[in-house]
mmCIF file of C-alpha atoms in Angstrom:
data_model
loop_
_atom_site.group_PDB
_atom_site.id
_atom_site.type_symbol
_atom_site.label_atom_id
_atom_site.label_comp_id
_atom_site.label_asym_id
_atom_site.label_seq_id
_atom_site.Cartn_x
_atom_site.Cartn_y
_atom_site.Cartn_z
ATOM 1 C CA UNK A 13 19.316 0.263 2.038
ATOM 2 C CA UNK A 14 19.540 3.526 0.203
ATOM 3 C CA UNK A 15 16.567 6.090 0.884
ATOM 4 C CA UNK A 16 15.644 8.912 -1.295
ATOM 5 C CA UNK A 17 14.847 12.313 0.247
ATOM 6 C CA UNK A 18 11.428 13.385 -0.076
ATOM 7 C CA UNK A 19 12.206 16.456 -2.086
ATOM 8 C CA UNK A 20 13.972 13.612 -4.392
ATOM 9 C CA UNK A 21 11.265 11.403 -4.355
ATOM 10 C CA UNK A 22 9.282 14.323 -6.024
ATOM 11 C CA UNK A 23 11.686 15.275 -8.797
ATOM 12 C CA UNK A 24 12.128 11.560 -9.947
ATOM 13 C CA UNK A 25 8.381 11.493 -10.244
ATOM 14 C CA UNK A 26 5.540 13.278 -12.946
ATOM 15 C CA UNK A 27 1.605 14.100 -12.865
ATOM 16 C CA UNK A 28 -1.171 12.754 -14.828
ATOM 17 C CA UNK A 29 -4.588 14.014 -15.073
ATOM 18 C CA UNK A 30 -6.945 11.427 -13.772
ATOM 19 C CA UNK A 31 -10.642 13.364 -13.993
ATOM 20 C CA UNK A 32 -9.743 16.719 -12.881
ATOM 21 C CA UNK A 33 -7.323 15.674 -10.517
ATOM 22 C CA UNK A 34 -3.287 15.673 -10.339
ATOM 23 C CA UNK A 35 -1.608 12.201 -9.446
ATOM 24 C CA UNK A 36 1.549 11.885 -8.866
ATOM 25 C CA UNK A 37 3.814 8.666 -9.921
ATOM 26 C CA UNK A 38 7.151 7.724 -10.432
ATOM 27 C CA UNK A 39 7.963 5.706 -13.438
ATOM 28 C CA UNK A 40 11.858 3.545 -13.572
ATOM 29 C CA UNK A 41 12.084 1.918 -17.003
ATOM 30 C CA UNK A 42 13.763 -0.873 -18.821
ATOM 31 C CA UNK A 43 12.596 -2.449 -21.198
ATOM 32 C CA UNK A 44 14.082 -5.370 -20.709
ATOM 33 C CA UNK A 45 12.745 -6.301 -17.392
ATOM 34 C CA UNK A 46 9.134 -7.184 -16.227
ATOM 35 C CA UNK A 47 7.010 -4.143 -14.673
ATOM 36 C CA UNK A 48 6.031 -4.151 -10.953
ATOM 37 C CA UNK A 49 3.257 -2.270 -9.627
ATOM 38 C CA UNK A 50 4.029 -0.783 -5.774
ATOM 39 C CA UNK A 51 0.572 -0.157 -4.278
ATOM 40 C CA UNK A 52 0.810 1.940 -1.145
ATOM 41 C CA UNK A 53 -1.375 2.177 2.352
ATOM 42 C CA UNK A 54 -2.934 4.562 4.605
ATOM 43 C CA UNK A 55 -2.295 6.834 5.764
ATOM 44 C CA UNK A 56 0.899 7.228 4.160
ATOM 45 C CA UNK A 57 1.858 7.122 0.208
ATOM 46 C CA UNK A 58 4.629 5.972 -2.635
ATOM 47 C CA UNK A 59 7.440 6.951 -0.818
ATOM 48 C CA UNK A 60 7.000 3.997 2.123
ATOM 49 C CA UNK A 61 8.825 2.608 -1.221
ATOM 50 C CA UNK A 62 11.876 4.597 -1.326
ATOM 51 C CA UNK A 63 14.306 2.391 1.324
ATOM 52 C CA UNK A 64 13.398 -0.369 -1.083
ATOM 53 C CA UNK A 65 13.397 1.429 -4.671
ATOM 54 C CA UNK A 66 17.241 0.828 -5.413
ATOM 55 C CA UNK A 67 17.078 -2.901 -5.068
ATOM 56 C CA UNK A 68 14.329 -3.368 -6.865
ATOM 57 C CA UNK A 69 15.137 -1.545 -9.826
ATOM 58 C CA UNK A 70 17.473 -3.754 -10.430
ATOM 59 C CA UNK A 71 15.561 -6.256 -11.498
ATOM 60 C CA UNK A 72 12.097 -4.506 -12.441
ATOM 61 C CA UNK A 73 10.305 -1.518 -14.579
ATOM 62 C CA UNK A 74 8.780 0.231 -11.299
ATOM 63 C CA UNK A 75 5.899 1.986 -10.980
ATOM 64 C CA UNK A 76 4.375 3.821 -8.475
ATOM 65 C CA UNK A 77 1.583 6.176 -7.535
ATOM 66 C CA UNK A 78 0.743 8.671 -4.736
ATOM 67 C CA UNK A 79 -3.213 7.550 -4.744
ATOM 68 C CA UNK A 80 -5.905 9.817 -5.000
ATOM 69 C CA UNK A 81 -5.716 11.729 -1.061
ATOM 70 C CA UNK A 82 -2.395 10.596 -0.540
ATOM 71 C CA UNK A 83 1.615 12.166 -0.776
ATOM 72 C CA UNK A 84 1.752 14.492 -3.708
ATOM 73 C CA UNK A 85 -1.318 14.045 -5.259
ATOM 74 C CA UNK A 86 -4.575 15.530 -5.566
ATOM 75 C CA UNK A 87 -6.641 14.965 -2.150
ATOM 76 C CA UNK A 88 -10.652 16.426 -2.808
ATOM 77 C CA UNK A 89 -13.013 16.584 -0.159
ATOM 78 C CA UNK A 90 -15.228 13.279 -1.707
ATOM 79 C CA UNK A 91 -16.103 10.042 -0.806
ATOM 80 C CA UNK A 92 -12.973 7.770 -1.703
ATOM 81 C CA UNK A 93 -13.538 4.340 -3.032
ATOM 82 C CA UNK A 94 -11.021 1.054 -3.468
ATOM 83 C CA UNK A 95 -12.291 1.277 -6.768
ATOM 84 C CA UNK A 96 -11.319 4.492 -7.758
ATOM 85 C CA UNK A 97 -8.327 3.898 -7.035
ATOM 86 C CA UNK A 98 -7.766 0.657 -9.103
ATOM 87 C CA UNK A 99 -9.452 2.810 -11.694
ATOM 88 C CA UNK A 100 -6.555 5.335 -11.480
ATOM 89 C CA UNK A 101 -3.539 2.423 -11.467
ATOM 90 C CA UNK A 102 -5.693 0.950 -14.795
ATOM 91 C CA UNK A 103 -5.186 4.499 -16.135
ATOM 92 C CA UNK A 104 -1.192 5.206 -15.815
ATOM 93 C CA UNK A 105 -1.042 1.760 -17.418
ATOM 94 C CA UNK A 106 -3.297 2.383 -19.987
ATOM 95 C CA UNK A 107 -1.169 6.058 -20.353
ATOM 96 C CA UNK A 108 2.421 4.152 -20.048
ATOM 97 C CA UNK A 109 1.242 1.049 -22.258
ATOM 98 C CA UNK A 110 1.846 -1.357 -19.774
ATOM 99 C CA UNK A 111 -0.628 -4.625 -20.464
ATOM 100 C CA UNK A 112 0.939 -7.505 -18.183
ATOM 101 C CA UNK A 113 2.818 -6.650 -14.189
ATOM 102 C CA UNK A 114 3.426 -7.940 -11.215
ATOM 103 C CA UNK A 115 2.271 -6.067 -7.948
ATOM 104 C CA UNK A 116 3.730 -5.661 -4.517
ATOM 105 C CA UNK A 117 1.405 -3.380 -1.844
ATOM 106 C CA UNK A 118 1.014 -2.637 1.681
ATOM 107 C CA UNK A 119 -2.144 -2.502 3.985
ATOM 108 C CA UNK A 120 -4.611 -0.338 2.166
ATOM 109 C CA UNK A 121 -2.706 -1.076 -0.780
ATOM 110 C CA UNK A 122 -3.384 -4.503 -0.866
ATOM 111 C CA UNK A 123 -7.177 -4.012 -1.107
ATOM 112 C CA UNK A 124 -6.484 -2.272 -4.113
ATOM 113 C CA UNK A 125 -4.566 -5.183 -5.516
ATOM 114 C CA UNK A 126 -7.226 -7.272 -4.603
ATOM 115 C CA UNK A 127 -8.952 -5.276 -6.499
ATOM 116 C CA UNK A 128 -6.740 -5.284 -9.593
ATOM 117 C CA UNK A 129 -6.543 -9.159 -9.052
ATOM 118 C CA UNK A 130 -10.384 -9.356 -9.329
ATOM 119 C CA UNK A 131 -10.632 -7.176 -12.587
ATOM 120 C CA UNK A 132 -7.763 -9.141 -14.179
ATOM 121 C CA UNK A 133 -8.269 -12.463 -13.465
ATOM 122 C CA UNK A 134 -9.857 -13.063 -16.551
ATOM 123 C CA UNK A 135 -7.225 -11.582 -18.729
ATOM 124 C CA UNK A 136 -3.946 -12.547 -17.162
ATOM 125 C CA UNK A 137 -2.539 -8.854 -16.915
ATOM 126 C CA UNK A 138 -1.802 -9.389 -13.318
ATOM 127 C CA UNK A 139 1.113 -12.483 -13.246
ATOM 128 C CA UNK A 140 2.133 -11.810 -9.710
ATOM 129 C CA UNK A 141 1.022 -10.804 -6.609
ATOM 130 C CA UNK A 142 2.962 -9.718 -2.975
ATOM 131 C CA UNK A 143 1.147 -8.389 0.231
ATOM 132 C CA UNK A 144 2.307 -7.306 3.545
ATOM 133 C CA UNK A 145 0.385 -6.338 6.548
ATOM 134 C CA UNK A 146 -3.137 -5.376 5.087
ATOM 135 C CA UNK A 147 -6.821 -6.136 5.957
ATOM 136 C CA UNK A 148 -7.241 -9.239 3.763
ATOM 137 C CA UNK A 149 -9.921 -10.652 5.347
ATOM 138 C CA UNK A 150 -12.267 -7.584 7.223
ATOM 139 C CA UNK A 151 -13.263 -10.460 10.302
ATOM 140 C CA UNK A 152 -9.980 -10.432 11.162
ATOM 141 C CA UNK A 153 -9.055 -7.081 10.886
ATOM 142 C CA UNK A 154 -8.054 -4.718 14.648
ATOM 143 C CA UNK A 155 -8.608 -1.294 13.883
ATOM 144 C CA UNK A 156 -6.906 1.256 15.703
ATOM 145 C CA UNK A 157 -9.312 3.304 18.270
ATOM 146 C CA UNK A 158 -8.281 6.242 16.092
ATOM 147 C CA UNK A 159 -9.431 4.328 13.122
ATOM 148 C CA UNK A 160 -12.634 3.598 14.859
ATOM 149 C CA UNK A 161 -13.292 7.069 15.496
ATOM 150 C CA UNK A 162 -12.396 8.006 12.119
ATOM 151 C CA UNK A 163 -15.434 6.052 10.953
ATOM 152 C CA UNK A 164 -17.678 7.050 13.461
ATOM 153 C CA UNK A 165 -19.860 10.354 13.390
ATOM 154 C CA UNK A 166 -17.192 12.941 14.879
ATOM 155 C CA UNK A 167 -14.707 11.079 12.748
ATOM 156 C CA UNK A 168 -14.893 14.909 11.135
ATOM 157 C CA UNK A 169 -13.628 16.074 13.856
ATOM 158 C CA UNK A 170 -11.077 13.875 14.640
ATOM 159 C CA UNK A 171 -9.362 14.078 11.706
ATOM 160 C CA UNK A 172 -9.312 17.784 12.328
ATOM 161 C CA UNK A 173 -8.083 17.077 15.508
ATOM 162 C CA UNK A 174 -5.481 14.768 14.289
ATOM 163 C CA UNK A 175 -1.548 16.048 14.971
ATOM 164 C CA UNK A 176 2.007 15.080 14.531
ATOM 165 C CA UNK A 177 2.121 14.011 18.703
ATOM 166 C CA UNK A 178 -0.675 11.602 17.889
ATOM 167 C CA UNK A 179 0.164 10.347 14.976
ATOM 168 C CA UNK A 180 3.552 9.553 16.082
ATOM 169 C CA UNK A 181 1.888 7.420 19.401
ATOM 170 C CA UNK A 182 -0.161 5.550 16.642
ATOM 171 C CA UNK A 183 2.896 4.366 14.642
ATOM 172 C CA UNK A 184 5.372 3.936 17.766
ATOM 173 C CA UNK A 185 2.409 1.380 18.624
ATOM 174 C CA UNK A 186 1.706 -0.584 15.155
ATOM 175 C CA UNK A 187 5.849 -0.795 14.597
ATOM 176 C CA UNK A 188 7.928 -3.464 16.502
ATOM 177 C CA UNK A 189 11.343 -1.571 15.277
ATOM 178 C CA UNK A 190 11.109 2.292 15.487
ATOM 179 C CA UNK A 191 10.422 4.355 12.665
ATOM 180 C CA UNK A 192 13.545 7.534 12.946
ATOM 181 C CA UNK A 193 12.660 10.333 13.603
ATOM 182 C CA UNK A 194 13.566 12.094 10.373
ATOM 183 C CA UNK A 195 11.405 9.418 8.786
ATOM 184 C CA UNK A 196 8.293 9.921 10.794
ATOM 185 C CA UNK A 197 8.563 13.814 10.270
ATOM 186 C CA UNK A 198 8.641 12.824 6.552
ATOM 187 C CA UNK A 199 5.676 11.108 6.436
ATOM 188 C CA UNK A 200 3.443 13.624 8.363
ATOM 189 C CA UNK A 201 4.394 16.099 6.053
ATOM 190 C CA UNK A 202 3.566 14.031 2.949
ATOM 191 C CA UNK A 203 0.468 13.242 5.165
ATOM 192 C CA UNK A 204 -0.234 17.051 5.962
ATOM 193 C CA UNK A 205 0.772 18.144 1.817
ATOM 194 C CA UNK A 206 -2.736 20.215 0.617
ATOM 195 C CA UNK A 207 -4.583 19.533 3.845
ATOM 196 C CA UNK A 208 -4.525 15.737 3.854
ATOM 197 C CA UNK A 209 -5.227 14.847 7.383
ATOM 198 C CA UNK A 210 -8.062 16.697 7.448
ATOM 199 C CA UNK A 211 -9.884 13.376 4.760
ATOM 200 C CA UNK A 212 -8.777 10.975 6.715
ATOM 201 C CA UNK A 213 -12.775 10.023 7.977
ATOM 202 C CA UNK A 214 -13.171 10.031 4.275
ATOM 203 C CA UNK A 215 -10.235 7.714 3.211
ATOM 204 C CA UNK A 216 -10.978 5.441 6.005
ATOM 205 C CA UNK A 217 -14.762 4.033 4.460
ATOM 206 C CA UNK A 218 -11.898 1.703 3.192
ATOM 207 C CA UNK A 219 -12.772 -0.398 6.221
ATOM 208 C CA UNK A 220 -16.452 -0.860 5.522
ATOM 209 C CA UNK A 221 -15.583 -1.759 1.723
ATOM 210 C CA UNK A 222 -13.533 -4.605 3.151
ATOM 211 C CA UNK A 223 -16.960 -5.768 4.541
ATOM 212 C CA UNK A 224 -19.061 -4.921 1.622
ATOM 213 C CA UNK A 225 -17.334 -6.807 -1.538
ATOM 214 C CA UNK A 226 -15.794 -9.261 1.152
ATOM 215 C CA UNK A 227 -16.872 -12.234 -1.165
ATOM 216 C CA UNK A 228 -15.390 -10.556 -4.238
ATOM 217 C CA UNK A 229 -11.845 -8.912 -2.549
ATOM 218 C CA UNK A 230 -11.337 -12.242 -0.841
ATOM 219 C CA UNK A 231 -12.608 -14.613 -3.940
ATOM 220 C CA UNK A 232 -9.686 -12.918 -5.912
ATOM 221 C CA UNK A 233 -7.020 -14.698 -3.316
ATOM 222 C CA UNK A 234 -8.929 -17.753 -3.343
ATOM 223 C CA UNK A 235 -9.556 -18.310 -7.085
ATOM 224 C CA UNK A 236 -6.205 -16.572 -8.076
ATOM 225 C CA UNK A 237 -4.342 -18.514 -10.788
ATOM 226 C CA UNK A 238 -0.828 -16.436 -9.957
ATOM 227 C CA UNK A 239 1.828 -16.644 -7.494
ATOM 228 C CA UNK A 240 1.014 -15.068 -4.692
ATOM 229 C CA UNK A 241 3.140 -14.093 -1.532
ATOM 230 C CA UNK A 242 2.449 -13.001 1.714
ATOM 231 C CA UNK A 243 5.089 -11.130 3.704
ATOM 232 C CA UNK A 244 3.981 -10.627 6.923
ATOM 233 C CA UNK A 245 5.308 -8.462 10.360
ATOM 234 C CA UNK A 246 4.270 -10.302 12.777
ATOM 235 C CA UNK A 247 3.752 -8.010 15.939
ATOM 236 C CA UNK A 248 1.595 -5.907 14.052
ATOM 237 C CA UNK A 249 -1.106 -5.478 16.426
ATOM 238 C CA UNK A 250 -3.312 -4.333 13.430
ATOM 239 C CA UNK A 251 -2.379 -7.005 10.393
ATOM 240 C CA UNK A 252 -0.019 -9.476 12.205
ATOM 241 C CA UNK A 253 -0.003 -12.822 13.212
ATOM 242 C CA UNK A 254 -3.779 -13.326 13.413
ATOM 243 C CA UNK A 255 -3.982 -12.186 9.601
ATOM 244 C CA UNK A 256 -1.112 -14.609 9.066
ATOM 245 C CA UNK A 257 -3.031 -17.296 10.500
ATOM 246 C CA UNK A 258 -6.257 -16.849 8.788
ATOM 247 C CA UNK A 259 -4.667 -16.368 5.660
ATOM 248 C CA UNK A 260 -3.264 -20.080 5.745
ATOM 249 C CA UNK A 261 -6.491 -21.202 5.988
ATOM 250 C CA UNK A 262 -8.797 -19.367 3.688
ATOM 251 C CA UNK A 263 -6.131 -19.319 0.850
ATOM 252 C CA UNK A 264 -5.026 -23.024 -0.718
ATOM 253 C CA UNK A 265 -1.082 -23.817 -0.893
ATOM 254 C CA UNK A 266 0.120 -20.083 1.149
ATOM 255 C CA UNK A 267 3.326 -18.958 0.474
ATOM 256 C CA UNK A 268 4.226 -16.725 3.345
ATOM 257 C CA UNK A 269 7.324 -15.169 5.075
ATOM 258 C CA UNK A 270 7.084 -14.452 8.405
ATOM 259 C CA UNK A 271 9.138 -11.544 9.720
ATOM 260 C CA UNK A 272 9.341 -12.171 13.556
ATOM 261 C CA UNK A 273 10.570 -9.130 15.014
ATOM 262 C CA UNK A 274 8.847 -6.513 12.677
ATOM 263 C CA UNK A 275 5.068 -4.762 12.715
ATOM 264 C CA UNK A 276 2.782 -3.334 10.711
ATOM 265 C CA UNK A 277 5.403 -1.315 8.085
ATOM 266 C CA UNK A 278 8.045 -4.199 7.617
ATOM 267 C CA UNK A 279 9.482 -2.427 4.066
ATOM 268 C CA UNK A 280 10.157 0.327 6.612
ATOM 269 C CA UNK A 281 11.246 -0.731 9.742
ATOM 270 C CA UNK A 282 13.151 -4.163 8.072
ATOM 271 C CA UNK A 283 13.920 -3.038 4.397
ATOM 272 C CA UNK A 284 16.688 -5.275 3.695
ATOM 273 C CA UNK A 285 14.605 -8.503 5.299
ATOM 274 C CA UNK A 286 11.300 -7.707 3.396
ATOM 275 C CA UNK A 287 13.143 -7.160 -0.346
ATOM 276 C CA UNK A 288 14.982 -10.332 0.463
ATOM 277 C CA UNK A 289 11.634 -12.014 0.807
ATOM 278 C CA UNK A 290 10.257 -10.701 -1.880
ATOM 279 C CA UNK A 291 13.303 -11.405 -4.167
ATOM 280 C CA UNK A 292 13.652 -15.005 -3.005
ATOM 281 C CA UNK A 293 9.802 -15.627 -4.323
ATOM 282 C CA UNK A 294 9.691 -13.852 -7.622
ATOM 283 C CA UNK A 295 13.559 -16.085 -8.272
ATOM 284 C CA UNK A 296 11.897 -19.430 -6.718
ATOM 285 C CA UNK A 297 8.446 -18.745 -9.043
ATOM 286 C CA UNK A 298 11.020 -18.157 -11.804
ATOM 287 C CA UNK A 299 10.041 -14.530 -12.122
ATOM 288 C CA UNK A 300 13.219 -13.615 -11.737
ATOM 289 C CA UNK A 301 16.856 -15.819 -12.310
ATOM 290 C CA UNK A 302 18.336 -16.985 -9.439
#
């Protein structure tokens, strides 16, 4: 899998203005292919996409976004909402003119395309949806005791606290294959980029949204009238197995690939496995020719 260096993640990318603040999103066209919308997670941003980028180019329009406290873009100190950021992926596609896609996301991500799924239903816009390794369903969720603490009343100063030595530990423990080193440095700098870390006990309320529009988030699987894939690591302590599990019995007909030595970032630490997956879907749905 080729991987694009941060530096050229950035200057194959642009910024919109999404009320007063700078996002940052990459845009691959072709007009003859179908869009697909890659949704990101915590606490990283767009460029967990980059292993992953060149293959799927090849068959898509891509789109991407750095979310609002994430990567490159803007990170306030507010109170971040799921639905702000579905509110910012319905503006680039408003800005880009982009009325039907497909979606693939990632953990945090794919409460946002839950999200999107809910708010399109109606319309048909969405025609398409992947997940990996995300809190689908908040009873089954395992937060990390950092995560805990995040949300808890020093979760100020934690996220002060937070540092490359910890952060590190956290992923070496939620990854069955090793992120490189070169990788992980990548990331906490994207992660550190305009004094990220220090919103991560804002970010994370994420966790009691899951809770609070449950019924709605989880609804949108349920009722969903689209393909929909699950692509799973399953030694993620966090999202693995368990999630897997539940998921086959909330959601009616689940499509799922199992990835059985991989954790919690599978288009990361098993690129080539997890865009096979994904490819082998959108061809067997007919999204794509075989």
């Amino acid at each position: 899998m080729m991987k694009q260096s941060v530096s050229e993640w950035e200057k194959g990318g642009q910024y919109f203005n999404f009320q007063d603040h700078e996002i940052f999103y990459r845009f691959h066209a072709n007009k003859d292919a179908p869009v697909l919308l890659l949704v990101h997670g915590f606490p990283t941003c767009s460029w967990d996409w980059s292993k992953i980028w060149a293959d799927l180019q090849q068959h898509f329009q891509l789109l991407t976004v750095d979310m609002l406290g994430f990567g490159f873009s803007d990170k306030p100190r507010q109170k971040y909402s799921i639905m702000q950021q579905a509110d910012i992926f319905d503006a680039i596609l408003a800005r880009l003119g982009i009325d039907h896609f497909h979606v693939m996301a990632h953990d945090y991500g794919d409460t946002v395309a839950q999200e999107l799924l809910a708010r399109h239903q109606q319309t048909g816009r969405v025609l398409s949806v992947v997940l990996s390794n995300g809190g689908l369903f908040p009873e089954m969720h395992r937060p990390l005791l950092l995560q805990k603490l995040l949300l808890s009343p020093i979760g100020f100063l934690i996220s002060k606290l937070t540092n490359y030595k910890k952060f590190k530990k956290n992923f070496d423990h939620i990854c069955a294959k090793p992120i490189n080193e070169e990788e992980l440095q990548n990331l906490w700098l994207l992660m550190r980029y305009k004094n990220g870390t220090t919103n991560f006990h804002r970010i994370i309320y994420y966790i009691q949204e899951r809770k609070k529009y449950r019924e709605r988030w989880v609804g949108a699987l349920q009722k969903a009238s689209v393909p929909l894939h699950l692509i799973v690591g399953v030694l993620d302590p966090i999202s693995g197995e368990h999630m897997a599990a539940h998921y086959e019995k909330l959601i009616s007909q689940p499509d799922i690939t199992r990835l059985h030595d991989v954790g919690h970032y599978p288009q990361l630490e098993s690129a080539t496995e997890f865009s096979q997956a994904a490819l082998y879907f959108w061809q067997n749905k007919g999204i794509l020719s075989k």
